[in-house]
Coordinates of C-alpha atoms and ligand atoms in Angstrom, one line a residue:
M416 CA 8.7 -4.4 27.4
E417 CA 6.4 -1.7 27.4
E418 CA 9.3 0.8 28.8
I419 CA 11.3 -0.8 26.3
L420 CA 8.7 -0.4 23.3
L421 CA 8.1 3.0 24.5
N422 CA 11.5 4.2 24.8
N423 CA 12.5 3.3 21.4
E424 CA 9.0 4.9 19.9
I425 CA 7.6 1.6 18.2
C426 CA 4.2 2.9 19.1
F427 CA 1.0 4.7 17.5
N428 CA -1.6 7.3 19.2
D429 CA -4.5 5.3 20.1
T430 CA -7.6 7.1 19.0
E431 CA -8.0 9.7 22.4
N432 CA -4.8 10.8 21.3
V433 CA -2.2 9.1 24.2
K434 CA 1.0 7.4 22.9
I435 CA 0.2 3.9 23.5
H436 CA 2.9 0.9 22.5
A437 CA 2.6 -0.8 19.3
P438 CA 0.9 -4.2 19.5
I439 CA 3.9 -6.8 18.4
S440 CA 4.6 -10.5 19.0
L441 CA 7.4 -10.8 21.3
N442 CA 9.5 -13.9 19.7
P443 CA 10.7 -13.3 16.2
T444 CA 8.0 -15.7 14.0
P445 CA 9.7 -18.4 11.8
F446 CA 9.2 -17.8 9.2
S447 CA 9.9 -19.1 4.7
S448 CA 13.1 -18.9 4.2
K449 CA 13.0 -19.7 1.1
A450 CA 9.3 -17.9 0.7
F451 CA 11.2 -14.8 2.5
H452 CA 14.6 -14.7 -0.5
R453 CA 11.9 -15.2 -3.7
A454 CA 9.3 -11.6 -2.4
T455 CA 12.1 -10.4 -2.3
E456 CA 13.8 -10.3 -6.1
L457 CA 10.9 -9.8 -7.3
Q458 CA 9.6 -6.5 -5.5
P459 CA 11.9 -3.9 -8.0
A460 CA 9.3 -6.4 -11.0
F461 CA 5.8 -5.0 -9.0
N462 CA 8.0 -1.7 -9.3
L463 CA 7.4 -2.3 -12.8
L464 CA 4.4 -3.1 -12.9
V465 CA 3.2 0.2 -11.7
L466 CA 4.7 1.4 -13.8
R467 CA 4.1 -0.2 -16.6
T468 CA 0.1 0.1 -15.7
I469 CA 0.0 3.3 -15.6
Q470 CA 1.7 3.4 -19.2
N471 CA -1.6 1.9 -20.3
S472 CA -3.9 4.4 -19.9
T473 CA -6.4 2.4 -21.9
L474 CA -6.6 -0.8 -19.3
L475 CA -7.0 1.8 -16.0
H476 CA -9.3 3.4 -17.8
S477 CA -11.7 0.7 -19.2
I478 CA -11.3 -0.6 -15.9
C479 CA -12.3 3.2 -13.8
Q480 CA -14.8 3.5 -16.1
Q481 CA -16.2 0.5 -15.2
L482 CA -15.8 0.7 -12.0
S483 CA -17.7 4.4 -11.3
K484 CA -21.2 3.3 -12.4
S485 CA -20.7 2.2 -9.4
D486 CA -18.5 3.2 -6.9
Q487 CA -18.5 6.8 -5.7
F488 CA -15.3 7.4 -4.7
I489 CA -13.4 5.6 -7.8
S490 CA -15.6 7.8 -9.3
K491 CA -13.9 10.8 -7.7
L492 CA -11.0 9.4 -8.1
F493 CA -11.2 8.5 -12.1
Q494 CA -12.0 12.3 -12.8
I495 CA -10.0 14.0 -11.6
Y496 CA -6.9 11.0 -13.3
Q497 CA -8.4 12.4 -17.0
N498 CA -8.5 15.4 -15.8
S499 CA -4.6 15.3 -15.7
L500 CA -3.7 13.1 -18.2
P501 CA -0.8 12.9 -20.2
V502 CA 0.8 10.6 -17.8
P503 CA 4.0 13.0 -15.6
R504 CA 7.2 13.1 -16.8
L505 CA 7.8 12.8 -13.1
F506 CA 7.8 9.6 -11.3
F507 CA 8.1 8.7 -7.5
N508 CA 6.7 5.5 -5.6
V509 CA 6.5 3.8 -2.4
N510 CA 4.3 0.4 -2.9
R511 CA 4.6 -2.2 -0.9
S512 CA 4.4 -5.9 -2.0
D513 CA 2.2 -8.1 0.6
Y514 CA 2.4 -11.7 0.7
M515 CA 1.0 -15.1 2.5
V516 CA 2.9 -17.8 2.9
E517 CA 1.4 -21.8 1.8
G518 CA 5.0 -24.2 2.3
D519 CA 6.9 -22.5 0.8
S520 CA 5.2 -20.6 -1.9
I521 CA 4.6 -16.3 -1.5
Y522 CA 1.5 -16.0 -2.8
Q523 CA 0.3 -12.2 -3.3
I524 CA -2.2 -10.4 -1.1
E525 CA -2.1 -7.4 -2.7
L526 CA 0.6 -4.3 -4.3
N527 CA 0.3 -1.2 -1.9
T528 CA 0.4 2.2 -3.2
I529 CA -0.5 4.3 -2.0
S530 CA -0.1 5.3 1.4
A531 CA 2.0 2.3 2.3
S532 CA 2.8 2.8 5.9
L533 CA 4.3 0.8 8.8
A534 CA 8.5 1.3 8.2
G535 CA 9.4 2.9 10.7
L536 CA 8.2 1.0 13.8
S537 CA 9.3 -2.0 11.2
T538 CA 13.0 -1.0 11.5
K539 CA 13.0 -0.4 14.6
L540 CA 11.5 -3.5 15.1
S541 CA 14.1 -4.8 13.4
E542 CA 16.4 -3.5 15.0
L543 CA 15.9 -4.1 18.9
Q544 CA 14.6 -7.4 17.8
A545 CA 18.1 -8.4 16.7
I546 CA 19.2 -7.5 19.2
R547 CA 18.0 -9.2 21.7
F548 CA 17.3 -12.2 19.6
P549 CA 21.6 -11.8 18.4
Q550 CA 21.9 -16.0 17.8
D551 CA 18.5 -15.1 15.3
P552 CA 18.5 -16.0 11.8
I553 CA 16.8 -12.0 11.6
P554 CA 17.2 -9.8 7.9
E555 CA 18.0 -7.0 8.0
N556 CA 15.4 -3.9 7.6
G557 CA 16.9 -0.6 7.2
A558 CA 12.7 -0.2 5.5
S559 CA 12.7 3.1 6.6
Y560 CA 16.4 4.1 5.4
R561 CA 15.7 3.6 2.3
I562 CA 12.7 4.4 1.7
G563 CA 13.6 7.8 3.8
E564 CA 16.8 7.6 1.1
S565 CA 15.2 7.0 -2.5
F566 CA 12.5 10.8 -0.8
N567 CA 16.0 12.7 -0.9
E568 CA 17.1 10.9 -3.7
A569 CA 12.8 12.0 -5.6
I570 CA 13.3 15.6 -4.4
K571 CA 17.1 16.5 -5.9
L572 CA 15.7 15.3 -9.3
Y573 CA 12.4 17.9 -9.4
N574 CA 15.2 20.1 -8.5
T575 CA 17.6 19.8 -11.0
E576 CA 14.5 19.1 -13.3
F577 CA 12.9 23.0 -11.9
K578 CA 16.1 24.2 -11.5
T579 CA 15.2 25.3 -7.8
T580 CA 15.2 24.3 -4.5
S581 CA 11.9 22.4 -3.1
S582 CA 10.7 20.9 0.6
I583 CA 8.3 17.9 1.2
L584 CA 4.9 17.8 1.8
F585 CA 3.2 14.9 3.8
I586 CA -0.1 14.7 3.6
V587 CA -1.7 13.0 6.0
Q588 CA -5.7 12.7 8.4
E589 CA -6.8 13.9 10.8
N590 CA -6.4 13.0 14.3
E591 CA -3.6 11.0 12.4
R592 CA -2.9 7.9 14.5
N593 CA 0.5 6.6 13.6
V594 CA 2.4 9.9 13.5
F595 CA 5.4 7.9 14.9
D596 CA 5.4 5.3 11.8
Q597 CA 6.2 8.8 10.2
Q598 CA 8.5 11.1 12.5
I599 CA 11.1 8.3 12.1
L600 CA 10.5 8.2 7.7
I601 CA 10.8 12.3 8.6
N602 CA 14.1 11.5 10.8
S603 CA 16.0 9.1 8.2
I604 CA 15.0 11.7 5.2
S605 CA 16.6 15.3 7.1
N606 CA 19.4 12.7 8.1
S607 CA 21.0 13.2 5.5
T608 CA 20.3 16.4 4.3
T609 CA 18.6 19.9 5.1
I610 CA 15.6 19.5 3.3
T611 CA 12.4 21.4 4.8
I612 CA 9.4 18.5 5.6
I613 CA 5.3 19.6 6.2
K614 CA 2.8 18.6 6.8
K615 CA -0.7 19.4 5.9
T616 CA -4.6 17.4 5.4
L617 CA -6.1 18.0 2.3
A618 CA -8.9 19.8 4.8
N619 CA -8.3 23.2 3.5
P620 CA -7.2 23.7 -0.2
Q621 CA -6.4 27.3 0.7
M622 CA -3.3 26.2 2.1
F623 CA -1.9 24.6 -1.8
S624 CA -1.6 27.0 -5.1
L625 CA -0.3 26.4 -7.8
D626 CA 1.6 29.4 -9.6
S627 CA -0.5 29.0 -13.3
K628 CA 2.1 29.1 -16.2
S629 CA 5.6 27.1 -14.2
K630 CA 1.5 24.8 -11.8
A631 CA 4.9 25.1 -9.6
L632 CA 3.3 23.8 -5.8
F633 CA 3.8 26.3 -2.6
V634 CA 2.9 25.6 0.6
D635 CA 3.6 28.5 3.1
N636 CA 6.0 30.2 0.8
Q637 CA 7.4 27.3 0.0
E638 CA 7.6 25.6 -3.2
I639 CA 6.7 21.5 -2.3
G640 CA 9.2 19.2 -4.8
L641 CA 7.8 16.3 -3.5
V642 CA 3.2 15.4 -2.6
Y643 CA 4.2 12.2 -0.9
F644 CA 0.2 10.8 0.3
R645 CA -0.3 8.8 4.0
A646 CA -4.1 10.1 3.2
G647 CA -6.8 9.6 0.8
Y648 CA -6.7 6.3 0.3
S649 CA -10.6 6.3 1.6
P650 CA -14.0 7.7 0.8
E651 CA -14.8 8.6 5.1
E652 CA -11.1 10.6 4.3
Y653 CA -14.0 13.0 2.2
K654 CA -15.4 15.1 5.0
S655 CA -16.2 17.8 2.0
Q656 CA -15.9 18.9 -1.1
L657 CA -13.1 20.9 0.1
F658 CA -11.1 17.8 0.3
W659 CA -11.4 16.2 -3.0
D660 CA -10.3 20.4 -4.5
S661 CA -7.5 20.3 -2.6
R662 CA -6.5 16.0 -3.5
A663 CA -6.9 18.3 -7.6
I664 CA -4.7 21.7 -6.9
L665 CA -1.7 18.4 -5.7
E666 CA -2.3 16.6 -8.7
S667 CA -2.4 19.2 -11.2
S668 CA 1.0 21.1 -10.4
R669 CA 4.3 19.8 -11.3
A670 CA 5.6 18.5 -8.2
I671 CA 6.2 15.0 -7.9
K672 CA 3.4 12.8 -6.7
C673 CA 3.4 9.1 -4.3
P674 CA 1.4 8.4 -5.6
D675 CA 1.1 10.1 -8.5
I676 CA -3.6 9.2 -8.7
A677 CA -2.7 6.8 -11.7
S678 CA 0.1 4.8 -8.9
H679 CA -3.5 5.5 -7.3
L680 CA -6.0 3.7 -9.5
A681 CA -2.9 1.0 -9.8
G682 CA -3.2 0.0 -6.4
L683 CA -6.4 -1.1 -7.2
K684 CA -8.1 -5.2 -6.3
K685 CA -10.0 -5.3 -9.5
V686 CA -6.6 -4.1 -11.3
Q687 CA -4.5 -7.1 -10.2
Q688 CA -7.1 -9.2 -10.8
V689 CA -7.6 -7.5 -14.5
L690 CA -3.4 -8.5 -14.8
T691 CA -4.3 -11.7 -13.5
D692 CA -4.8 -12.4 -16.6
P693 CA -1.8 -13.5 -18.7
E694 CA -2.5 -12.1 -22.1
T695 CA -3.2 -8.4 -20.2
L696 CA 0.3 -8.5 -18.1
L697 CA 1.7 -9.5 -20.8
Q698 CA 1.3 -6.4 -22.6
T699 CA 1.2 -4.3 -19.9
M700 CA 4.6 -5.3 -19.4
Q701 CA 4.9 -4.3 -22.7
N702 CA 5.5 -8.3 -23.9
D703 CA 8.8 -8.8 -21.8
K704 CA 8.7 -12.4 -20.8
D705 CA 10.9 -13.4 -18.3
L706 CA 9.2 -10.8 -15.6
T707 CA 5.4 -12.0 -16.3
D708 CA 6.1 -15.0 -15.6
N709 CA 8.0 -14.5 -12.4
L710 CA 5.3 -12.0 -11.5
S711 CA 2.5 -14.4 -12.4
S712 CA 4.3 -17.2 -10.0
S713 CA 3.3 -14.4 -7.2
F714 CA -0.3 -14.7 -8.3
A715 CA -3.2 -16.8 -6.9
G716 CA -6.5 -17.0 -8.5
I717 CA -8.9 -14.5 -8.0
Y718 CA -11.4 -13.9 -10.9
S719 CA -14.5 -11.5 -12.3
L720 CA -17.2 -10.5 -10.9
D721 CA -18.0 -8.3 -14.0
A722 CA -21.7 -8.8 -14.8
T723 CA -20.4 -11.1 -18.2
E724 CA -21.0 -15.2 -18.3
E725 CA -17.3 -15.8 -17.0
G726 CA -18.4 -13.6 -13.9
E727 CA -21.8 -15.0 -13.2
M728 CA -19.9 -18.1 -13.4
N729 CA -17.5 -17.6 -11.1
C730 CA -20.4 -15.7 -8.3
E731 CA -22.4 -19.8 -9.0
M732 CA -19.0 -20.7 -8.4
A733 CA -18.5 -18.9 -5.0
L734 CA -21.3 -19.0 -4.1
N735 CA -21.7 -23.2 -4.3
D736 CA -17.5 -22.8 -2.6
P737 CA -18.0 -19.5 -0.5
E738 CA -15.0 -20.9 2.3
R739 CA -13.1 -21.1 -0.6
F740 CA -13.0 -17.1 -1.3
V741 CA -12.2 -14.0 -0.3
L742 CA -15.0 -11.6 -1.6
K743 CA -12.9 -8.0 -1.7
P744 CA -14.8 -4.7 -3.2
Q745 CA -12.4 -2.2 -4.6
R746 CA -11.0 -0.7 -0.5
E747 CA -8.2 0.7 1.4
G748 CA -7.2 0.5 5.1
G749 CA -8.8 -3.2 6.4
G750 CA -12.0 -4.2 7.1
N751 CA -13.5 -4.2 3.6
N752 CA -13.3 -7.6 3.0
T753 CA -15.8 -10.9 3.1
Y754 CA -14.9 -14.1 4.6
G755 CA -16.4 -17.8 4.4
L756 CA -21.2 -18.1 5.1
Q757 CA -21.2 -14.4 4.3
V758 CA -19.4 -15.0 1.0
Q759 CA -22.9 -15.9 -0.1
S760 CA -25.4 -13.9 1.9
R761 CA -23.4 -10.5 0.2
L762 CA -23.2 -12.1 -2.9
Q763 CA -27.0 -12.7 -2.4
E764 CA -27.7 -9.2 -1.9
L765 CA -25.3 -6.9 -4.6
T766 CA -26.6 -6.1 -8.1
P767 CA -25.1 -7.4 -10.9
I768 CA -23.1 -3.4 -11.5
E769 CA -22.9 -3.4 -7.8
R770 CA -21.0 -6.7 -8.1
S771 CA -19.3 -6.5 -11.0
A772 CA -17.1 -4.1 -8.7
Y773 CA -16.2 -6.5 -6.4
I774 CA -13.2 -8.9 -7.0
L775 CA -12.8 -13.2 -5.5
M776 CA -8.9 -14.4 -4.7
D777 CA -9.2 -17.9 -3.9
R778 CA -8.7 -17.8 0.1
I779 CA -4.9 -19.1 1.3
R780 CA -4.1 -20.3 4.5
P781 CA -0.2 -20.1 5.1
N782 CA 1.4 -21.5 7.8
V783 CA 0.1 -22.0 11.0
T784 CA 3.1 -21.0 14.1
K785 CA 2.5 -20.4 17.5
A786 CA 2.9 -17.0 18.7
S787 CA 3.3 -14.5 22.6
I788 CA 2.3 -11.4 21.7
I789 CA 1.9 -7.6 23.4
R790 CA -1.1 -5.5 23.4
N791 CA -2.7 -2.8 25.5
S792 CA 0.4 -4.7 27.5
I793 CA -1.8 -7.7 27.8
I794 CA 0.2 -10.7 27.1
S795 CA -1.0 -13.1 25.0
E796 CA -0.2 -16.6 23.4
I797 CA -1.6 -17.2 19.4
S798 CA -1.7 -19.7 16.7
A799 CA -0.6 -17.9 14.8
V800 CA -0.4 -17.1 10.8
S801 CA 2.0 -14.1 9.2
E802 CA 1.7 -11.8 6.3
L803 CA 4.8 -10.4 5.0
G804 CA 4.7 -7.3 3.0
I805 CA 8.2 -6.1 1.2
Y806 CA 8.5 -2.4 -0.1
G807 CA 9.5 -1.5 -2.7
I808 CA 11.0 2.0 -4.2
I809 CA 10.7 3.8 -7.8
L810 CA 12.0 6.7 -9.6
A811 CA 11.8 7.2 -13.3
R812 CA 12.0 10.0 -15.4
N813 CA 9.8 9.2 -18.8
D814 CA 10.9 5.6 -19.8
Q815 CA 14.4 5.8 -17.2
I816 CA 14.6 4.5 -14.9
I817 CA 17.2 6.2 -12.3
L818 CA 16.4 4.3 -9.3
N819 CA 14.4 0.6 -9.1
K820 CA 14.6 -1.0 -5.3
S821 CA 13.6 -3.4 -2.2
A822 CA 13.9 -1.1 0.4
G823 CA 13.3 -3.8 4.1
Y824 CA 9.7 -5.3 5.4
L825 CA 7.4 -5.5 7.5
L826 CA 5.4 -9.0 9.3
R827 CA 2.5 -8.9 10.2
T828 CA 1.2 -11.5 13.0
K829 CA -2.8 -12.7 13.9
P830 CA -4.7 -15.0 15.3
E831 CA -4.7 -18.1 12.6
E832 CA -9.3 -16.9 13.1
S833 CA -9.0 -13.5 12.6
D834 CA -9.6 -12.4 8.9
E835 CA -8.4 -9.1 9.3
G836 CA -5.1 -7.9 8.8
G837 CA -4.4 -4.1 9.6
V838 CA -2.0 -3.2 12.8
V839 CA -3.3 -0.1 14.1
S840 CA -7.2 -0.8 13.5
G841 CA -6.2 -3.9 15.7
F842 CA -6.2 -7.2 13.9
S843 CA -2.7 -7.7 13.7
V844 CA 0.4 -7.4 15.5
L845 CA 4.6 -6.0 14.9
D846 CA 7.3 -8.9 13.9
I847 CA 10.4 -10.4 12.5
P848 CA 10.7 -13.1 10.7
A849 CA 13.6 -15.7 11.6
L850 CA 14.7 -17.4 8.2
Q851 CA 14.7 -20.6 8.4
Ligands
LIG306 P1 -6.8 -4.1 2.3 O1 -6.3 -3.1 1.2 O2 -7.7 -3.6 2.8 O3 -5.5 -4.0 3.7 P2 -6.7 -7.0 1.7 O4 -7.0 -7.2 0.5 O5 -4.6 -6.4 2.3 O6 -7.2 -5.7 2.0 O7 -6.9 -7.5 3.4 C1 -7.2 -8.2 4.0 C2 -6.4 -9.3 4.6 O8 -7.6 -9.2 4.5 C3 -4.9 -8.9 4.5 O9 -4.7 -9.1 5.1 C4 -5.1 -11.3 5.3 O10 -5.0 -10.4 6.7 C5 -6.6 -10.9 4.5 N1 -6.9 -11.6 2.9 C6 -6.8 -10.6 2.3 N2 -6.9 -11.0 1.1 C7 -6.9 -13.1 1.9 C8 -6.6 -14.6 1.4 N3 -6.9 -14.2 0.4 N4 -6.7 -15.3 2.0 C9 -6.3 -15.2 3.0 N5 -6.2 -13.8 3.3 C10 -6.5 -12.8 2.6
LIG307 MG1 -3.7 -4.7 3.3

């Protein structure tokens, strides 16, 4: 099997930069058809929620201001946000909304608005498994193709808007491990056109030059129409002020950012919590009651830990029954959450100001299945739970929505007893649903 995975480039690099097969589930996993279709149908509403959230700058501003008091990383992002207002007129994003399923009911785990990865590997795996298991009801995926097409649409929009020809810039991590996933996406972008794609890290701001008048961005003497961030979402990546300088230059350019800094902030877990308040959600969705009801039907209980009476009560609730909750800081990329009894000790360590930069979430107890997985060439049998991610693409010019679609899926499966969920970080494996 590992040979097949290596030949199909369903791979990433290990920490020594050696190509290894991605961990997968050998067989498609039975998955609720109802839940799958529900999550797919919901995605355009979540894409729109991101746009509406960045348009509600008062809300974003007040949330970030509060978080900035105890979270240095958010404070730095917020500074760039404040310098970049108003919201740019060309808006494009690739989101991924992640869910766990209890019975047939979906519960959103989080909405990723930056660096929603694995669409490439997931597309390849779904194609492979459809050949290996022709009888299984495997849904069509196509995530990398649809995302690739949307990149072309975004570049077309930029070129028309500014009457120019431009290239795409991928911002990647130093020692990037997920190169194969990115390459699949790059291949699907250049399948249909001859757009140049340049890869850079944030390490050297001198790579990026701005035309002082037009704010056009140039890299390697090419104008950039779209900056796609596959990096820049965690504090460790910003090794010096230079990285921050790069982010600020990119943000202040007229290039389309996927995501722009406001959309990055709109994906914060604190924003997710604040939007579970029905009034706030309705107001943010500009009083669209149907969409609001649709969105909130997928929400799990999420509670504020602000330094307020309500926050105190929620904290008490978690101290009395820690197994019921997950405690989350404003971080991405896995390994940051606290579960079970540790919720108690963590909450007791935090000052009220520090605590307000966390949220508390009901712990979902997803359906359990059996799975045979292969990781580092070793096969094992596990009792497993899965997390479904639905990709979404949205392109808009001011308030005119040009494209708003659901764009394929990712299924990650992990041992029932494992708390976290990343694939590259080693918690879970790539999987494909067999709809029941
Ligand atoms: P990150 O930004 O680090 O990906 P997530 O909110 O997605 O943060 O949490 C990481 C992992 O923790 C998820 O992939 C999931 O496996 C698990 N998890 C998160 N929230 C919950 C929850 N409410 N109930 C059960 N498991 C959860
Ligand atoms: Mg996640």
